[in-house]
XYZ file of C-alpha atoms in Angstrom:
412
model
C 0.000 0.000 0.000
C 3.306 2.061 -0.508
C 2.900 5.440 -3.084
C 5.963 5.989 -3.967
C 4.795 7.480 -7.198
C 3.183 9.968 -5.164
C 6.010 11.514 -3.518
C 5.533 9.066 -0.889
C 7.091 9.712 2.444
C 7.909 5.672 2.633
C 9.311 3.675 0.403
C 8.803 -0.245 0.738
C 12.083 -2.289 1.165
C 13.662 -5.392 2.686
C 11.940 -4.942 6.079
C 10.579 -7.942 8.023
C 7.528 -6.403 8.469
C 7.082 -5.500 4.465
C 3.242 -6.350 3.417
C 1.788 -5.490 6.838
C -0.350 -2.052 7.393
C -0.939 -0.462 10.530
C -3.696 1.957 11.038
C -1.908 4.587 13.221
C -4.896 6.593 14.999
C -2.176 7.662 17.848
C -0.590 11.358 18.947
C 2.384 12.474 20.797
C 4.812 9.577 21.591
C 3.253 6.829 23.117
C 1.847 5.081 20.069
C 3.719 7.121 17.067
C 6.468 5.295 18.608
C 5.314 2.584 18.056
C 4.273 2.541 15.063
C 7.391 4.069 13.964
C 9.272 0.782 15.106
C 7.117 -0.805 12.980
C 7.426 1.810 10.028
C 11.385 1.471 10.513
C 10.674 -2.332 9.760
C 8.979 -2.162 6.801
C 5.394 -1.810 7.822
C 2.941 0.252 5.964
C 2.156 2.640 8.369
C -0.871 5.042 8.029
C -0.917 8.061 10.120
C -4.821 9.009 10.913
C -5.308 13.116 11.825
C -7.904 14.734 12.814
C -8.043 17.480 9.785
C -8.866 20.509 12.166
C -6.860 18.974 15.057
C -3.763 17.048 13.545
C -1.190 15.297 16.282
C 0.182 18.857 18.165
C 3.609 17.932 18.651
C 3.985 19.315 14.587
C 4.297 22.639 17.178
C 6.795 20.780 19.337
C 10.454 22.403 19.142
C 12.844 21.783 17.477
C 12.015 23.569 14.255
C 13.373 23.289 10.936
C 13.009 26.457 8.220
C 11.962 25.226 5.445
C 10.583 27.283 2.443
C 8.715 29.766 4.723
C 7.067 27.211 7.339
C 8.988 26.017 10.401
C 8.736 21.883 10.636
C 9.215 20.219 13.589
C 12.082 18.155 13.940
C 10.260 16.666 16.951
C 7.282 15.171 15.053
C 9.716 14.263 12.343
C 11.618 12.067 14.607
C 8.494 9.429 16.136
C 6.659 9.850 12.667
C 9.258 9.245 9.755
C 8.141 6.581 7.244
C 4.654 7.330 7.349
C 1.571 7.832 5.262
C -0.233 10.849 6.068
C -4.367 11.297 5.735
C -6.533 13.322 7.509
C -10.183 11.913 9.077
C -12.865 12.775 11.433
C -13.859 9.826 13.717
C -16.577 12.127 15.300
C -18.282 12.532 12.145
C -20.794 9.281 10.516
C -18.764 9.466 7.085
C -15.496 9.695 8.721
C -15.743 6.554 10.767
C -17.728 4.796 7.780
C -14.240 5.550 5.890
C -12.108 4.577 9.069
C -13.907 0.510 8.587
C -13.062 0.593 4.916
C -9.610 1.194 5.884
C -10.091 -1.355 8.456
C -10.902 -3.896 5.974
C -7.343 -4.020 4.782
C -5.706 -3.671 7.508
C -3.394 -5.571 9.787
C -2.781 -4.002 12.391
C -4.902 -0.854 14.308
C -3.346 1.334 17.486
C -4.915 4.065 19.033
C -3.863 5.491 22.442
C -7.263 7.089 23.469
C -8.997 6.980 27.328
C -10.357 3.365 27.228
C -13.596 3.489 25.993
C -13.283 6.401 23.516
C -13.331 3.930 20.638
C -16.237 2.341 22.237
C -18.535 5.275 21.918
C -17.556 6.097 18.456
C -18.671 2.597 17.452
C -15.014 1.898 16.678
C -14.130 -0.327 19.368
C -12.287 -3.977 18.677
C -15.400 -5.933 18.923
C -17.309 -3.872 16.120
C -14.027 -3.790 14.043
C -13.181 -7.473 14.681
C -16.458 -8.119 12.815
C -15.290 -6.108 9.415
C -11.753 -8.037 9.713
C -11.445 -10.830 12.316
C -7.636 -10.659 11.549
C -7.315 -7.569 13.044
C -5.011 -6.808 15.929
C -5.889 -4.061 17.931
C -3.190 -2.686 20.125
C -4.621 0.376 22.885
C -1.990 2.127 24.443
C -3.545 4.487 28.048
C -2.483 5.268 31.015
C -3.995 2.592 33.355
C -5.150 -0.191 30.551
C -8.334 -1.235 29.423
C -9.306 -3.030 33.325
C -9.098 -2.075 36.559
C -11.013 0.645 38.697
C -8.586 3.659 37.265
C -8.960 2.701 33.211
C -10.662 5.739 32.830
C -8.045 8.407 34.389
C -6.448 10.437 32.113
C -2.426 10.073 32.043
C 0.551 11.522 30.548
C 4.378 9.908 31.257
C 4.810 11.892 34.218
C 1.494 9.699 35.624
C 3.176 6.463 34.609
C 5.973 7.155 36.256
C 4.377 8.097 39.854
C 1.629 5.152 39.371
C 4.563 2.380 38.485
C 6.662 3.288 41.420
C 9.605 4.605 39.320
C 9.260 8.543 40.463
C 9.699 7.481 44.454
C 12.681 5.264 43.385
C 15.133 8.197 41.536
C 16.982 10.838 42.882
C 18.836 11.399 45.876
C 18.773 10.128 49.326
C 17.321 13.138 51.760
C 15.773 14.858 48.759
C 12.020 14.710 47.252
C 12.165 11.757 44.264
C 13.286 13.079 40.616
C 11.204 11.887 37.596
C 13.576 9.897 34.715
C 14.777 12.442 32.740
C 13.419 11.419 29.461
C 9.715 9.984 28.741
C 10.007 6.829 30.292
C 6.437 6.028 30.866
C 5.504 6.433 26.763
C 8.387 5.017 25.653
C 8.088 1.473 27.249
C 4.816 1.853 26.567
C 5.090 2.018 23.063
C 8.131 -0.822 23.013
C 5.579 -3.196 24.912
C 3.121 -2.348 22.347
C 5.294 -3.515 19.913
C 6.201 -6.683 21.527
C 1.880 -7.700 21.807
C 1.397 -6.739 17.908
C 4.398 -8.732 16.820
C 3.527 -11.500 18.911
C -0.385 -10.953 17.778
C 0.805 -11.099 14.345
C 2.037 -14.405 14.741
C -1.235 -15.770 16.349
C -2.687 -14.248 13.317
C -0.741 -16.720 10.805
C -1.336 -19.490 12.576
C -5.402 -18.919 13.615
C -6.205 -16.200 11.370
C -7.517 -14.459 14.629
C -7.009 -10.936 15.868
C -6.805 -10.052 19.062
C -6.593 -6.932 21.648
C -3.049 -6.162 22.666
C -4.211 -4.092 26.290
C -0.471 -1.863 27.111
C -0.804 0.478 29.847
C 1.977 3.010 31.049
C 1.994 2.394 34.598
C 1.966 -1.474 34.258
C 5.614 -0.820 31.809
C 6.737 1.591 34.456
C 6.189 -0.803 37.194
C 8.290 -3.854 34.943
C 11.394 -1.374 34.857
C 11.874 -1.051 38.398
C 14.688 -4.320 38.746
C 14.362 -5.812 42.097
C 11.849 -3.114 43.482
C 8.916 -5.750 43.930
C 11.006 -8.659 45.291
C 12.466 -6.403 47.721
C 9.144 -5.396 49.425
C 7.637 -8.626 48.949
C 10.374 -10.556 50.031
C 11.799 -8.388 52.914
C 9.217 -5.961 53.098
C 11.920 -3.052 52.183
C 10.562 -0.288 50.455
C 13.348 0.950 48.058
C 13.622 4.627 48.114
C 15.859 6.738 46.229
C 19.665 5.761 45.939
C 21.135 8.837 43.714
C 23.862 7.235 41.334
C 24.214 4.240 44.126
C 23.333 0.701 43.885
C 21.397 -0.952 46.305
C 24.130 -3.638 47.081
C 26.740 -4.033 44.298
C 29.864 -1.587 44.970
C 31.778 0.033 42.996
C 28.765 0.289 40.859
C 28.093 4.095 39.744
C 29.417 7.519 38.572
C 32.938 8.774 39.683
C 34.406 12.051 39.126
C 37.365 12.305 36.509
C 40.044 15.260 35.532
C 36.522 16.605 32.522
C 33.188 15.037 34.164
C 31.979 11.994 34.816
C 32.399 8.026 34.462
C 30.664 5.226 35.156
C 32.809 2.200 36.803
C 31.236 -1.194 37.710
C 33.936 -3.570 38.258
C 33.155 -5.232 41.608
C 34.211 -8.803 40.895
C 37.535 -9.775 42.755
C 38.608 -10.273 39.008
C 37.765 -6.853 37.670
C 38.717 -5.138 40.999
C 42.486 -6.634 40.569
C 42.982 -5.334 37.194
C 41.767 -2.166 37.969
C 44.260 -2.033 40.556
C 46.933 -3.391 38.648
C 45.685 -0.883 35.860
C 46.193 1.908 38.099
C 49.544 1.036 39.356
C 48.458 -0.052 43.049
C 47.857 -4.095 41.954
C 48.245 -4.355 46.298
C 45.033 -3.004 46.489
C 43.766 -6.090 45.445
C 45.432 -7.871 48.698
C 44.490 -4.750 51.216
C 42.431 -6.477 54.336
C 39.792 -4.261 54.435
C 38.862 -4.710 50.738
C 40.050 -7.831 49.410
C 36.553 -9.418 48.995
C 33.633 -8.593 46.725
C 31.257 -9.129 49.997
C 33.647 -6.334 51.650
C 33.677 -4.036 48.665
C 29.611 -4.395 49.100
C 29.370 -2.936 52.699
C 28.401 0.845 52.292
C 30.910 2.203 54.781
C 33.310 0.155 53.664
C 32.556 1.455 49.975
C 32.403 4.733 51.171
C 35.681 5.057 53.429
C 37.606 2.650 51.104
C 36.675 2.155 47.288
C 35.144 5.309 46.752
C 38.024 7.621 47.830
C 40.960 5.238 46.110
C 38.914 5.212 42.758
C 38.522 9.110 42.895
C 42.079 9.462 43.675
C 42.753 7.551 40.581
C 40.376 8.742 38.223
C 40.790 12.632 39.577
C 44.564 11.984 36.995
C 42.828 11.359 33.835
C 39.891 12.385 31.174
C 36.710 10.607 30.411
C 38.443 9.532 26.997
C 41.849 9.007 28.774
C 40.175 6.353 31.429
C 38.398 4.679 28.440
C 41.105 4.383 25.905
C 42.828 2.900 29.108
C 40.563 0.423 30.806
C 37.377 0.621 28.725
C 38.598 -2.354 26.829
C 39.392 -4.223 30.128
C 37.136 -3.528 32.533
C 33.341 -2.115 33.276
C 34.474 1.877 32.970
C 32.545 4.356 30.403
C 32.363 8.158 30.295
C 29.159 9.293 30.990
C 28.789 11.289 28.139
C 26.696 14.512 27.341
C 23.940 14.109 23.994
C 26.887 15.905 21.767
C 29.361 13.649 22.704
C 27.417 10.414 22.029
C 25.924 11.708 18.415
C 29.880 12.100 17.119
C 30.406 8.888 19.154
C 32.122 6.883 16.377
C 30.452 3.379 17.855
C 27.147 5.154 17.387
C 28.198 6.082 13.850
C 29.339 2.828 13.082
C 26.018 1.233 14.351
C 24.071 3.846 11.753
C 22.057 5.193 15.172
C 22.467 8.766 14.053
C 20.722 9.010 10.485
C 19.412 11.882 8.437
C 15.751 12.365 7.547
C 14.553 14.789 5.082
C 12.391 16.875 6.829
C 11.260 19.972 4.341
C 14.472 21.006 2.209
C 16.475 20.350 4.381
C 18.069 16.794 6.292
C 17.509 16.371 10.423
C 19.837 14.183 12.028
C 17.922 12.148 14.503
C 18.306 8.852 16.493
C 18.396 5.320 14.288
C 16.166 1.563 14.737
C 18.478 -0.132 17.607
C 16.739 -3.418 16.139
C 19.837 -4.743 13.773
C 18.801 -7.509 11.329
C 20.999 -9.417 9.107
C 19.146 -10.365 6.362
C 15.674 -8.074 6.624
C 17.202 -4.763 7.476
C 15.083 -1.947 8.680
C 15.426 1.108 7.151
C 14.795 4.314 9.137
C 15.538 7.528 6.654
C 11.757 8.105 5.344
C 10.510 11.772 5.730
C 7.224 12.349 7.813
C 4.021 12.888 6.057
C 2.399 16.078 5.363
C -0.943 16.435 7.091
C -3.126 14.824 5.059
C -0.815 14.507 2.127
C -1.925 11.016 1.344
C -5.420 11.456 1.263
C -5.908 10.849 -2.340
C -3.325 7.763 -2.875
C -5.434 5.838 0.119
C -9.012 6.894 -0.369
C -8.695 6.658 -3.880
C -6.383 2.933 -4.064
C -7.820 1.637 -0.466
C -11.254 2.931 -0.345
C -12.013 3.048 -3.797
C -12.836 7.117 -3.191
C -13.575 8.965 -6.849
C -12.148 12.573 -7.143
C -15.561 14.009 -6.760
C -16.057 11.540 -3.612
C -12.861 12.926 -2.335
C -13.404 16.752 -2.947
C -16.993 16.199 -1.158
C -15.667 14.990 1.713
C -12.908 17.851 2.036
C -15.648 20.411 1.784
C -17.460 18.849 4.527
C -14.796 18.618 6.737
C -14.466 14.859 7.095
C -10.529 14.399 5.936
């Protein structure tokens, strides 16, 4: 259902995921995510707009100039590789259109309240009777059970709900959120997980099914030993700063320019970083010659800690990793400039450009590597609405005068 003869913003390739189409009736990040993933893979992916509301992050900085409109590098980046139309769901023609499309399609995801689809008559069991294949993936807040499936969320209410908020930061300080979207973004990657795995139950039954993801339940999965703590020893972990709640040296030391992270707390790693720094008796001293030692916090803390500053304190972030990076657990912790010109980034094609207007973004890559199906993540993002006439005209079987009828009405 590709159009590249249309100036198509995705071009069909080797992907794994070549032949399938997604229905992407999703905004923001968690869901265009998603579907990106599966956009980067090959996937057909159609991006559904509201035409008088399209998603709002196309006002999201970063902007790019481009011949007299400024283009948002942010919407670029979650919806590259996409096929852009424009629909009304709350309007009788609109969702009439929205089945046809459903009709061909493999896969749906949406990331309204639960129950919004529902009351539009849009829901998985009315759709599941136009195309029992279907797999219908809802990304929300809370998930489609439970007494709170009808809160509204946003990341931020992910991470408080999951447990992840009260976790981070610094002991004798209020909790720090993640610094990044956590809460949509492992939303979106456990999304992905149910529709592949959905997809699969689809070519052996040739049944559809509902993939249910809900932020706070992927929050609450990220938090390590969290849960076996308290139900195990009834601890309540709380946050730790750049500690570890039993494995030292785990965390960030200070070096000559910033900051490293060094992790070798094995008797083996711990004796060639000694040896490395030219104190290989270290390895032997009393007081630290054990990894249980090493664990004890005051030990850590009168011991370890001050030894591997004194060491580190000589050198640079690349200094200590052209020394022991190859050898031992020890990485700079690097700012978002230093990792894009990070040559193992470049060599791993995770910083590629995207056309985005007249101009080329650089934005993050598909961390999914294949060997033989290669995903390919360079497409430009759609156009609001740019693809209306390719798909209601090829998928819906839409004539021009259909088409122009339902633009003057406000329906795409």
């Amino acid at each position: 259902m590709t159009n590249n003869s249309q100036g198509s913003s995705h071009t069909t390739g080797s992907g794994p995921l070549r032949g399938v189409t997604v229905l992407d009736i999703t905004r923001v990040v968690a869901g265009p995510f998603c579907s990106m993933l599966l956009a980067d893979l090959g996937a057909t992916v159609i991006k559904v707009e509201n035409p008088g509301d399209p998603d709002y992050t196309r006002t999201f900085p970063p902007f790019v100039h481009s011949d007299g409109e400024d283009l948002s590098a942010f919407f670029a980046q979650y919806n590259r590789n996409k096929l852009g139309i424009t629909l009304n769901l709350k309007d009788d023609e609109g969702r009439a259109l929205l089945r046809r499309l459903v009709e061909r399609a493999d896969v749906l995801v949406e990331n309204f309240r639960p129950g919004t689809m529902e009351k539009l008559g849009l829901g998985y069991d009315e759709l599941s009777q136009i195309n029992p294949r279907l797999v219908y993936a809802g990304i929300s807040g809370f998930g489609r059970s439970g007494p709170n499936s009808a809160r509204p969320a946003y990341d931020n209410t992910g991470q408080a709900t999951g447990g992840l908020w009260a976790m981070n930061g610094y002991p004798d300080l209020p909790p720090v959120r993640v610094g990044t979207i956590i809460g949509d973004i492992a939303a979106s990657l456990y999304a992905v997980i149910g529709i592949l795995a959905s997809l699969h139950e689809v070519s052996r039954t040739g049944l559809g099914q509902v993939v249910d993801i809900s932020q706070q339940d992927s929050v609450l999965s990220l938090t390590e030993n969290a849960v076996v703590r308290y139900t195990v020893n009834n601890e309540v972990p709380t946050p730790l700063g750049n500690d570890h709640p039993f494995v030292r040296p785990y965390g960030q030391f200070p070096c000559k320019d910033g900051y490293v992270f060094f992790g070798g707390y094995t008797d083996k790693f711990w004796a060639i970083t000694c040896e490395l720094f030219g104190e290989p008796e270290m390895a032997r001293h009393p007081a630290i010659d054990t990894m249980e030692k090493r664990f004890d916090p005051q030990v850590a803390r009168e011991h370890v800690t001050p030894l591997l500053e004194r060491w580190f304190a000589r050198h640079t972030k690349a200094e200590l990793e052209a020394m022991a990076g190859d050898i031992v657990p020890l990485s700079a912790i690097k700012t978002i400039d230093e990792v894009v010109h990070d040559p193992h980034i470049v060599a791993r094609d995770m910083i590629v450009s995207v056309p985005l207007g007249n101009q080329l973004v650089r934005m993050f890559g598909l961390p999914v590597k294949l060997s033989r199906t290669p995903g390919d993540a360079t497409g430009r993002p759609p156009r609001v609405g740019e693809h209306n006439d390719f798909i209601y005209g090829r998928v819906a079987g839409l004539t021009a005068e259909e088409l122009a009828a339902l633009k003057e009405k406000g329906v795409i």
